[in-house]
Amino acid sequence: MTLDPVARAAIVAALGPDDVVDDPVQTRAYECDGLTGYRVRPEIVLIPRDAEGVARAVKACHRNGVPFVARGAGTGLSGGALPVADGVVISLARLKRVLEVDPVNRRAVVEPGVTNLEITAAVAAHGLYYAPDPSSQQVCTIGGNVAENSGGAHCLKYGFTTNHVYSMEVVLPDGELVTLGGDSAEQQGPDLRGVFLGSEGTLGITTKITVRLLRTPETVRTLLADFPSVAEAGEVVSDIVAAGIVPAAVEMMDTLAIEAAEEAVHAGYTVGVPAALVVELDGPIEQCDTEFAQVKAICDAHGCTRLHIAGSPEERAAIWRGRKAAFAAVGRISPDYFVQDGVVPRTRLAEVLGRIADMGDEAGLRVANVFHAGDGNLHPLVLYSAAAGETERAEELSGAIAELCVELGGSLSGEHGIGTDKACSMPKMYGEEDLAVMKRVRDAFDPEGICNPGKVLPTPRLCGERPGKYRPHPLEESGVIERL
Amino acid sequence: MTLTALKPASLKEAREAVLDTTGRISIAGAGTAADWGGRLGPVDAVLDTTGLSGVITHNPGDMTVSVHAGTPLRALQEQLAEHGQHLSFDAARVAAGATVGGLVATADAGPSALVHGTLRDLVIGTTTLLSDGAVVRSGGHVIKNVAGFDLSKLLHGSYGTLGVLVEVVLRLHPVPKAIGTVVVECGLADAARLAGEVLASQLEPTAVEWLSSGRLLVRLDSTEEALPARLDRLTRLLGDGASVASGSSEASGQSGAGADVWAEHAALTRGDGGAAVVRIGVKPSLLPGVLEALPASTVSAGLGTGVATVSVPGRAVAEAHAAVHAAGGTSVLRCRPADLGAPAWGPPPSALAVLKAVKQRFDPDGRFGPGRFDPWEIS
């Protein structure tokens, strides 16, 4: 099956040849996002220059029944921007203006191709910043953040993208340009902005975003602490929470992750320790000081073997460089690896780590762990060698870890999204009826099913599901949910 | 025609009640917002959710709680307080017994929304019953979760038109160790200027509200050790007229020093008995101008959030909608005099077609909450 020539001509004409890429060599650059295992070459790539261009592109696709996929920087880790064969990719790379900075109302209006960090750069002079900080913030775009409802290390205290967006201008799958959300938290009727945020590009394309900005905190205190075991480090996190402290961030790394990060960026982590915690507090000085003293005491009470307090912004940056480099750094200790993303209730961290270690042993593979310990969001990195034929085993282990998270009462994804990668795992987390109602939402926005099809929700074509007899959901078996 | 009263005590009973009843259904909680939004059209049955009450699971270590949606939030807060936790949410009608489900469905919020957001920001999972008997779960029991569409957002502000909230999972916060409020007696223009200074500072107020009794309230949530110094800095910033509030009567439904001024805030937000109460939201910088132009008898105004609640004569409701819309904001009628024919909502949002499509997919026969979004003709 190839794209109908009439449809092709209409879609190309919608923007004009300067904004179209359809040379098969060039379109190959768009065949995958950060999840490089899945690749599909799109038929046409459209690169509109403004919101009206996006609307024209979508209208042409809609009129001709051609599926389209929006794409930002392509840093997504779940195949959310994977093209559809014989379909169109609409790149937002040219929509990258900061349209307005409003320091009085603490907000900015930006186009979707602006990177996460560029927002903060544009408003920093006013003492403001944009809070969500995914590790890829230097390159990932705000449009992609909206699609994925991206988090970051500081979302324990400050929340996710959804908590920092007032409104979006959106091109609906039929090409209509509408605004979702409003100028204040007071909104009219059901929160369409909220359901659109995190819908992974399946409900439309964002063309303008009004983000909420925060005043930069008066002070920031960061410490790096080593512990004799992951369990002890976990206890520290529990005690911090029990003390009524909401840290800006609490990150944990295990021995393999520390080794990799240290080898890559020499950030001052202790190689060989079983676990390290990064704890950061921010806020008014008096408040921060009293709580930071409490955190130090809690670390000491749990056998902390080394406590390093960042004494300058440079030292703080070094601690974060180590943490944020961990993903990529694993490439130094293993030829290949999968990045997993799952969530468990925070109190089950020690249990899930024990089970992951056992599963790794059983599979004969190493697993490095980096995670947002404050909110139970794990990023196990499954190390393998494709050359040694370990790919399939590693993929299975990685998938099993995500599903283990669900079994423990958590989620398949905390921030990377479902995309293509986990669509077929969704029945592990949700029942048939849950997914059927989610499909109703999708159908309400996109009755023709042309907007980023094949993502988020499992389809028989994608997953080879066959209707079978009823099986109880794992959460039903564990008594977490009730089903009728 | 007699009205069928449905009062299920479980998800199963709720589902049976909806399937066994024909016709249109009004979903009701404690009845603290029965008049809010559009006037309810003719219904055949009322589904009372207050039988769906109580905590399902509270995991103090995870700072999450799941509750039956008919649970009064006030009762939940009392239970959570034993663990030093609470839902960071302070809408005025909580003290009147409002249920968790009702508060979500009406998108209500209080002063601390400045920092903690509204319930859309605090709900992490829901179980919802649709009019065709479908039961849908969305989200879960973890704070961080991006798996699947977040249906709880659609229920937020749905005014009982999309489904019956049956269970709600909430993220919790520690109860602040110490709370302090600084009060400045002043008019709106001065309050707006002072609020601007506070918000530009790094003092991190939890709430910044002006009352039509002529008071600016600025609240700090703090540790005990840090509170005196923080209040001192705030008082100095606010100038000569500023003082730390001290009154705290039990009756206010709030706790800690300064509770009385917040009780006054809640009373003004509930509004003026015989008048129409309109909730408005605009960019914060535009709020004073919009308020000055309205013939309001009572006002509580979030100068950092841009959200205000005003009492106006019934004849001024349409004018209020128009003024707010002209400022780019949104407005909804809350309480109304019995004979008031004014519209509950301002002009519809640009995505009206999507709202209609969602309603059509969730409640194709238009069984739930007829009239709530009139004059938009969604239900």
Short mmCIF file of C-alpha atoms in Angstrom, two decimals, chain A residues 100 102 104-107 127 148-153 155-160 162-166 172 177-180 182-195 197-200 202-203 212 215-219 241 243-246 282-288 290-291 294 341 343-348 372 374-375 377 379 409-418 426 429-431 433-435 437-445 447 456-457 473 475 480-484, chain B residues 10-13 15 56 59-63 68 85 106-107 109 113-118 120-122 127 130 132-151 153-159 161-162 167 171 173-175 177 196 199-204 221-223 225-227 229-230 233 279-286 303-307 327-332 334 345-355 357-358 361-364 373 376 378:
data_model
loop_
_atom_site.label_atom_id
_atom_site.label_comp_id
_atom_site.label_asym_id
_atom_site.label_seq_id
_atom_site.Cartn_x
_atom_site.Cartn_y
_atom_site.Cartn_z
CA GLU A 100 5.18 36.65 25.21
CA ASP A 102 4.31 38.27 31.27
CA VAL A 104 3.29 40.30 36.34
CA ASN A 105 1.01 37.34 35.75
CA ARG A 106 3.94 34.93 35.95
CA ARG A 107 3.35 33.20 32.65
CA GLY A 127 13.44 35.99 38.71
CA GLU A 148 3.82 13.38 27.30
CA ASN A 149 2.92 15.29 30.47
CA SER A 150 6.63 15.23 31.25
CA GLY A 151 7.93 15.24 34.78
CA GLY A 152 11.50 15.50 35.96
CA ALA A 153 13.52 15.33 39.14
CA CYS A 155 8.09 17.05 40.24
CA LEU A 156 7.74 15.56 43.72
CA LYS A 157 7.28 19.07 45.07
CA TYR A 158 6.32 21.01 41.96
CA GLY A 159 4.25 18.61 39.88
CA PHE A 160 4.26 17.74 36.21
CA THR A 162 -0.10 19.36 33.54
CA ASN A 163 0.25 21.45 36.70
CA HIS A 164 2.12 24.19 34.85
CA VAL A 165 0.04 24.90 31.76
CA TYR A 166 -2.86 27.36 31.77
CA LEU A 172 -7.81 19.26 16.40
CA LEU A 177 -7.89 25.57 15.70
CA VAL A 178 -9.23 25.82 19.29
CA THR A 179 -8.06 26.85 22.73
CA LEU A 180 -8.16 24.41 25.63
CA GLY A 182 -8.04 29.50 30.08
CA ASP A 183 -6.34 32.40 31.80
CA SER A 184 -6.79 31.12 35.35
CA ALA A 185 -7.26 27.83 37.16
CA GLU A 186 -10.99 28.50 36.93
CA GLN A 187 -12.05 26.76 33.73
CA GLN A 188 -15.30 26.24 31.92
CA GLY A 189 -16.72 22.76 32.20
CA PRO A 190 -14.82 19.48 31.92
CA ASP A 191 -11.05 19.98 31.88
CA LEU A 192 -10.28 19.26 28.23
CA ARG A 193 -6.83 20.81 28.66
CA GLY A 194 -6.16 18.20 31.36
CA VAL A 195 -7.18 15.21 29.27
CA LEU A 197 -2.06 16.95 28.31
CA GLY A 198 -0.35 13.57 28.34
CA SER A 199 -2.46 12.11 25.55
CA GLU A 200 0.75 11.50 23.60
CA THR A 202 -3.37 11.27 19.86
CA LEU A 203 -5.93 14.05 20.35
CA ARG A 212 2.83 28.99 34.42
CA ARG A 215 9.34 32.67 41.35
CA THR A 216 12.82 31.23 41.83
CA PRO A 217 13.23 30.00 45.39
CA GLU A 218 15.26 32.15 47.76
CA THR A 219 17.66 29.36 48.51
CA VAL A 241 8.42 12.11 54.30
CA ALA A 243 8.89 14.28 59.19
CA GLY A 244 6.48 16.29 57.06
CA ILE A 245 9.19 17.58 54.74
CA VAL A 246 8.47 17.88 51.02
CA ASP A 282 14.41 24.84 48.40
CA GLY A 283 12.40 27.77 49.68
CA PRO A 284 12.67 30.69 52.08
CA ILE A 285 16.00 30.59 53.94
CA GLU A 286 14.67 30.05 57.47
CA GLN A 287 12.44 27.20 56.38
CA CYS A 288 15.09 25.56 54.24
CA THR A 290 15.59 24.07 59.65
CA GLU A 291 14.46 21.31 57.34
CA GLN A 294 16.55 17.57 59.94
CA ASP A 341 10.24 3.57 33.33
CA VAL A 343 6.25 3.51 39.18
CA VAL A 344 5.55 1.77 42.48
CA PRO A 345 4.06 3.20 45.65
CA ARG A 346 7.12 4.68 47.30
CA THR A 347 6.85 2.40 50.32
CA ARG A 348 7.43 -0.62 48.08
CA HIS A 372 13.11 9.43 41.58
CA GLY A 374 10.44 10.56 46.39
CA ASP A 375 7.63 9.48 44.11
CA ASN A 377 9.40 6.38 39.81
CA HIS A 379 14.32 3.86 35.81
CA GLY A 409 0.04 -1.29 42.74
CA GLY A 410 1.95 1.15 40.56
CA SER A 411 2.04 2.22 36.96
CA LEU A 412 3.50 1.17 33.62
CA SER A 413 4.96 4.62 33.15
CA GLY A 414 5.79 7.61 35.30
CA GLU A 415 7.04 9.95 32.63
CA HIS A 416 8.22 8.30 29.41
CA GLY A 417 4.72 7.47 28.22
CA ILE A 418 3.05 4.43 26.72
CA MET A 426 -1.90 -1.57 28.83
CA MET A 429 -2.84 -2.12 34.07
CA TYR A 430 -6.36 -1.44 32.86
CA GLY A 431 -9.36 -3.63 32.24
CA GLU A 433 -13.84 -1.54 29.96
CA ASP A 434 -11.33 1.06 31.15
CA LEU A 435 -9.59 0.95 27.79
CA VAL A 437 -13.87 4.26 27.68
CA MET A 438 -10.44 5.77 27.01
CA LYS A 439 -11.14 4.92 23.36
CA ARG A 440 -14.37 6.94 23.62
CA VAL A 441 -12.28 9.99 24.54
CA ARG A 442 -10.03 9.38 21.60
CA ASP A 443 -13.01 8.97 19.30
CA ALA A 444 -14.58 12.20 20.58
CA PHE A 445 -11.49 14.14 19.47
CA PRO A 447 -13.45 9.96 15.12
CA VAL A 456 -1.30 4.44 23.87
CA LEU A 457 -4.27 2.14 23.37
CA HIS A 473 -6.93 -8.32 36.49
CA LEU A 475 -5.04 -5.58 40.74
CA VAL A 480 -6.59 -3.18 45.10
CA ILE A 481 -9.57 -2.79 42.79
CA GLU A 482 -13.04 -4.19 42.57
CA ARG A 483 -14.63 -5.15 39.30
CA LEU A 484 -18.22 -5.99 38.60
CA SER B 10 -21.55 0.35 46.78
CA LEU B 11 -20.27 0.53 43.22
CA LYS B 12 -22.35 -2.54 42.44
CA GLU B 13 -25.53 -0.96 43.79
CA ARG B 15 -24.42 0.46 38.69
CA ILE B 56 -10.97 2.67 51.19
CA ASN B 59 -1.20 4.66 52.86
CA PRO B 60 0.42 7.26 55.12
CA GLY B 61 3.91 6.40 53.88
CA ASP B 62 2.87 6.95 50.27
CA MET B 63 0.82 10.05 51.10
CA HIS B 68 -15.64 6.55 48.23
CA GLN B 85 -1.54 14.70 56.67
CA THR B 106 -17.95 21.34 40.48
CA ALA B 107 -14.23 22.19 40.16
CA ALA B 109 -11.17 25.45 44.99
CA ALA B 113 -4.95 26.82 45.02
CA LEU B 114 -2.26 29.47 44.51
CA VAL B 115 0.33 26.86 45.52
CA HIS B 116 -1.41 23.49 45.52
CA GLY B 117 -3.67 23.91 42.52
CA THR B 118 -7.26 22.77 42.30
CA ARG B 120 -7.58 18.44 39.18
CA ASP B 121 -4.01 18.74 40.45
CA LEU B 122 -4.62 16.60 43.55
CA THR B 127 -13.46 5.17 39.27
CA LEU B 130 -21.26 5.93 33.09
CA ASP B 132 -24.74 2.85 30.19
CA GLY B 133 -23.32 0.95 33.16
CA ALA B 134 -19.69 1.06 32.05
CA VAL B 135 -17.29 1.36 34.99
CA VAL B 136 -14.01 3.02 34.18
CA ARG B 137 -10.89 3.34 36.23
CA SER B 138 -8.26 5.89 35.33
CA GLY B 139 -4.98 6.83 36.96
CA GLY B 140 -4.06 4.82 40.02
CA HIS B 141 -2.55 4.96 43.47
CA VAL B 142 0.75 6.56 42.59
CA ILE B 143 1.46 10.28 42.33
CA LYS B 144 3.43 9.97 39.13
CA ASN B 145 1.63 8.19 36.37
CA VAL B 146 1.27 8.87 32.66
CA ALA B 147 -0.29 5.58 31.59
CA GLY B 148 -3.47 6.13 29.59
CA PHE B 149 -5.83 9.07 29.24
CA ASP B 150 -6.43 10.97 32.45
CA LEU B 151 -10.20 10.67 32.67
CA LYS B 153 -9.59 15.58 34.38
CA LEU B 154 -12.76 15.23 32.34
CA LEU B 155 -14.79 14.63 35.48
CA HIS B 156 -13.33 17.76 37.06
CA GLY B 157 -15.86 20.48 36.32
CA SER B 158 -18.29 18.07 34.63
CA TYR B 159 -21.15 19.08 36.99
CA THR B 161 -23.08 15.44 33.25
CA LEU B 162 -20.56 12.76 32.24
CA GLU B 167 -14.07 6.33 44.00
CA ARG B 171 -2.43 12.78 46.79
CA HIS B 173 0.55 16.70 51.80
CA PRO B 174 1.89 17.07 55.32
CA VAL B 175 -0.19 19.39 57.50
CA LYS B 177 3.55 22.61 61.32
CA GLY B 196 2.17 42.24 43.50
CA LEU B 199 4.26 37.65 44.78
CA ALA B 200 7.42 39.17 43.37
CA SER B 201 9.23 38.40 46.65
CA GLN B 202 10.62 35.02 47.65
CA LEU B 203 8.44 34.75 50.74
CA GLU B 204 6.32 31.98 49.17
CA ASP B 221 2.56 27.68 55.76
CA SER B 222 5.76 26.97 57.60
CA THR B 223 7.76 25.05 60.13
CA GLU B 225 10.99 27.43 63.89
CA ALA B 226 10.83 29.44 60.69
CA LEU B 227 7.40 31.03 61.06
CA ALA B 229 11.06 35.19 61.04
CA ARG B 230 9.00 34.64 57.89
CA ARG B 233 9.72 39.72 56.89
CA ARG B 279 -17.35 32.74 40.26
CA ILE B 280 -14.91 34.37 37.89
CA GLY B 281 -11.37 33.73 36.72
CA VAL B 282 -9.16 36.12 34.74
CA LYS B 283 -5.47 36.98 34.50
CA PRO B 284 -4.55 38.25 37.98
CA SER B 285 -3.51 41.67 36.69
CA LEU B 286 -6.97 42.19 35.18
CA LEU B 303 -4.95 38.31 43.75
CA GLY B 304 -2.35 35.69 42.82
CA THR B 305 -4.74 33.24 41.16
CA GLY B 306 -7.08 35.67 39.39
CA VAL B 307 -10.05 33.75 40.78
CA ALA B 327 -11.24 40.45 29.90
CA GLY B 328 -10.55 37.01 28.40
CA GLY B 329 -11.75 35.15 31.49
CA THR B 330 -14.37 32.62 32.44
CA SER B 331 -17.39 32.83 34.72
CA VAL B 332 -20.09 30.63 36.16
CA ARG B 334 -23.13 29.56 41.59
CA TRP B 345 -22.34 30.53 31.84
CA GLY B 346 -20.74 33.14 29.66
CA PRO B 347 -20.07 32.53 25.97
CA PRO B 348 -19.01 28.92 25.27
CA PRO B 349 -15.34 27.94 24.85
CA SER B 350 -13.93 27.53 21.35
CA ALA B 351 -13.75 23.77 21.86
CA LEU B 352 -17.51 23.48 22.37
CA ALA B 353 -17.72 20.86 19.62
CA VAL B 354 -15.29 18.65 21.54
CA LEU B 355 -17.28 19.08 24.76
CA ALA B 357 -18.59 15.04 21.32
CA VAL B 358 -17.31 13.90 24.72
CA ARG B 361 -19.67 9.40 23.74
CA PHE B 362 -19.99 9.25 27.51
CA ASP B 363 -23.72 9.80 27.91
CA PRO B 364 -25.31 9.34 24.48
CA PHE B 373 -24.32 23.56 30.80
CA TRP B 376 -24.42 25.83 25.65
CA ILE B 378 -24.30 20.23 25.75
#
